[in-house]
Short mmCIF file of C-alpha atoms in Angstrom, two decimals:
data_model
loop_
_atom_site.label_atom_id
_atom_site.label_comp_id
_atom_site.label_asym_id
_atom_site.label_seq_id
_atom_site.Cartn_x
_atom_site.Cartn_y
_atom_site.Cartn_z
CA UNK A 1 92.22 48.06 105.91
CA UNK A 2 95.57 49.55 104.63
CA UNK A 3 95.08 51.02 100.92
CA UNK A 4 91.84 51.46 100.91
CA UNK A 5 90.45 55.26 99.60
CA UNK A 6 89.22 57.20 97.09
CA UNK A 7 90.75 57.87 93.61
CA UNK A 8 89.01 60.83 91.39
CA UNK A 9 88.55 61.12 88.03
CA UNK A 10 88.65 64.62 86.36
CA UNK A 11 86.86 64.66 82.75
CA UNK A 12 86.73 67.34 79.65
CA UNK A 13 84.46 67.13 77.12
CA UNK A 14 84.82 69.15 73.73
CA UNK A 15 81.45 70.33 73.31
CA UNK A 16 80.78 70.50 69.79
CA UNK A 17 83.06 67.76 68.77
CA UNK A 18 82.39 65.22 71.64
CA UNK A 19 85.49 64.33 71.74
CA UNK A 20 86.61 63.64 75.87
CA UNK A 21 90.03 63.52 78.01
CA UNK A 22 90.36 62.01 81.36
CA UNK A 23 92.55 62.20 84.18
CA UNK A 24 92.88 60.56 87.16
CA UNK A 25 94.77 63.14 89.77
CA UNK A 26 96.02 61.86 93.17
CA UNK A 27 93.68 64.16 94.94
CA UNK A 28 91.14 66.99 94.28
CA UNK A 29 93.55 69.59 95.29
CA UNK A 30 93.46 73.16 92.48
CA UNK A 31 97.25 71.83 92.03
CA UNK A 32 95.66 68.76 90.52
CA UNK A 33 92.98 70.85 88.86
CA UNK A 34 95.42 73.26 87.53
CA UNK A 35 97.72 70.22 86.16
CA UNK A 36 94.73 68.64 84.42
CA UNK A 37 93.83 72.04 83.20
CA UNK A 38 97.16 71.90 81.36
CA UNK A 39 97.05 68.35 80.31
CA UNK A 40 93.58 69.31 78.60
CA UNK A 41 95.00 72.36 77.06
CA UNK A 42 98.20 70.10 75.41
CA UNK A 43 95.90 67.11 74.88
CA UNK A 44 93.13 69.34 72.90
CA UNK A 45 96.08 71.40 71.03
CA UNK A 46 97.69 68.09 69.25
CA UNK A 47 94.02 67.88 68.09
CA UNK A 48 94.50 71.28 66.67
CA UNK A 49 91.55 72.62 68.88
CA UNK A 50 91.94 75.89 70.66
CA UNK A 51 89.83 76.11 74.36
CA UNK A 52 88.25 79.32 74.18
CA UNK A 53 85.62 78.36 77.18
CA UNK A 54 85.72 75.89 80.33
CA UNK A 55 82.61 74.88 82.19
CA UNK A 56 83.52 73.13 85.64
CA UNK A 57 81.45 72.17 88.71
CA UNK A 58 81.33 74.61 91.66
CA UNK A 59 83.97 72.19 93.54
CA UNK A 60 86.61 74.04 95.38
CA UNK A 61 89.38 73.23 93.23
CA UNK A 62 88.03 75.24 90.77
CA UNK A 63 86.63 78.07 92.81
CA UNK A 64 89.36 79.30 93.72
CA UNK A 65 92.35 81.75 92.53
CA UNK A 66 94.70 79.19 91.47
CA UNK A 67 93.11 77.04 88.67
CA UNK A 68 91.44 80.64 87.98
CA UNK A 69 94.86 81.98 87.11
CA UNK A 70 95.68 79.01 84.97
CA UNK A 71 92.82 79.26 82.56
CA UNK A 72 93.22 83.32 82.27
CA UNK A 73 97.38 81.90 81.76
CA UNK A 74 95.37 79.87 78.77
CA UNK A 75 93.50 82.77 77.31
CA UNK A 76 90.36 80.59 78.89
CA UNK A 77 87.40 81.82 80.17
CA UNK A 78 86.17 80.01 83.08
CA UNK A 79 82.07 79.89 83.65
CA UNK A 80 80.45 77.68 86.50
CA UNK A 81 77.89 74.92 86.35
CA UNK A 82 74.65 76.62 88.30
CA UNK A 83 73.69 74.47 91.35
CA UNK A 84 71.77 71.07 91.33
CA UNK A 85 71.51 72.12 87.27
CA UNK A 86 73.51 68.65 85.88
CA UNK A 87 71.97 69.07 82.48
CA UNK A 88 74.05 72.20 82.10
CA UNK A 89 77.33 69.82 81.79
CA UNK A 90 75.13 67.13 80.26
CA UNK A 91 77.99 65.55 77.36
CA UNK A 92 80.52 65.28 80.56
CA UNK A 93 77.70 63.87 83.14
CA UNK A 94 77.12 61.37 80.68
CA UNK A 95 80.55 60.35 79.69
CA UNK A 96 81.09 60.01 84.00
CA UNK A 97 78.31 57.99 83.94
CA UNK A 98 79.15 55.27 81.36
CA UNK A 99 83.04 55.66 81.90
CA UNK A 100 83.07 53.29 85.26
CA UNK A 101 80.27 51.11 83.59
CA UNK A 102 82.88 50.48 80.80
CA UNK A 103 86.29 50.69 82.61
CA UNK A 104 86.18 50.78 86.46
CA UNK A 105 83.52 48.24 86.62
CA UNK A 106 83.43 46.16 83.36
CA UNK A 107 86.51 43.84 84.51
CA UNK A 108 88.34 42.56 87.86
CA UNK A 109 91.51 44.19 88.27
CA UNK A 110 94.17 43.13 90.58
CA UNK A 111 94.81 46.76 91.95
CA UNK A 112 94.78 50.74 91.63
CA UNK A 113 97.36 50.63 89.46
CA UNK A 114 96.23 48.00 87.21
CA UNK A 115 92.86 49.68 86.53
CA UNK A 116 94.64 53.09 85.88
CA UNK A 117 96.39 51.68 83.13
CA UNK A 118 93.23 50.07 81.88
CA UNK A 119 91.95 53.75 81.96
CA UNK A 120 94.68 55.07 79.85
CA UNK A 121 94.80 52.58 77.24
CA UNK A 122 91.02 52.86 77.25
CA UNK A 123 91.71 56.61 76.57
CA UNK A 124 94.35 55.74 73.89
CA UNK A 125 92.24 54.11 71.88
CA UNK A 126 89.47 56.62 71.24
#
């Protein structure tokens, strides 16, 4: 069936402060990565908060020397989430797992599009 895929949902949560951001990238490329990186940085700065630290997963977009370069562009100091260890990244496995609950699967939507721009005015609003 024509259209039918994935779609991906990057998500930062400010540790102390709880407060989250959310993307939702056309792919899990370290381009994407890299522009959410930014995103997170502008997003977090209108908030007046400085990133001094960012925890990801071990996925390759973040591995590697590209989204690596962007944070040390950020003055950001990229650590890793150890393996099969989710409660390290606890605040952001727990936002992932209510997020759909609340948005992707809380109410019919027509198409892609439709439920994107249910997740941004979702993410508006908070």
């Amino acid at each position: 069936m024509k259209g039918i895929g994935w779609e991906f949902l990057f998500v930062a949560v400010d540790d102390p402060a709880r407060i989250a951001f959310t993307g939702m990238p056309p792919n899990e490329r370290q381009e994407s990565a890299v522009q959410f990186l930014h995103d997170v940085v502008a997003y977090y700065a209108s908030l007046d908060m400085r990133i001094k630290h960012v925890l990801t997963d071990n996925g390759s977009a973040f591995r590697f020397k590209l989204f690596r370069a962007a944070c040390t562009r950020h003055g950001i100091v990229q650590k890793f989430t150890r393996t099969y260890r989710l409660q390290a990244n606890g605040k952001a496995e727990r936002f992932i797992q209510s997020t759909p609950r609340e948005w992707a699967y809380g109410w019919i939507y027509q198409n892609s599009a439709q439920r994107t721009q249910a997740l941004l005015r979702m993410r508006n609003e908070t």
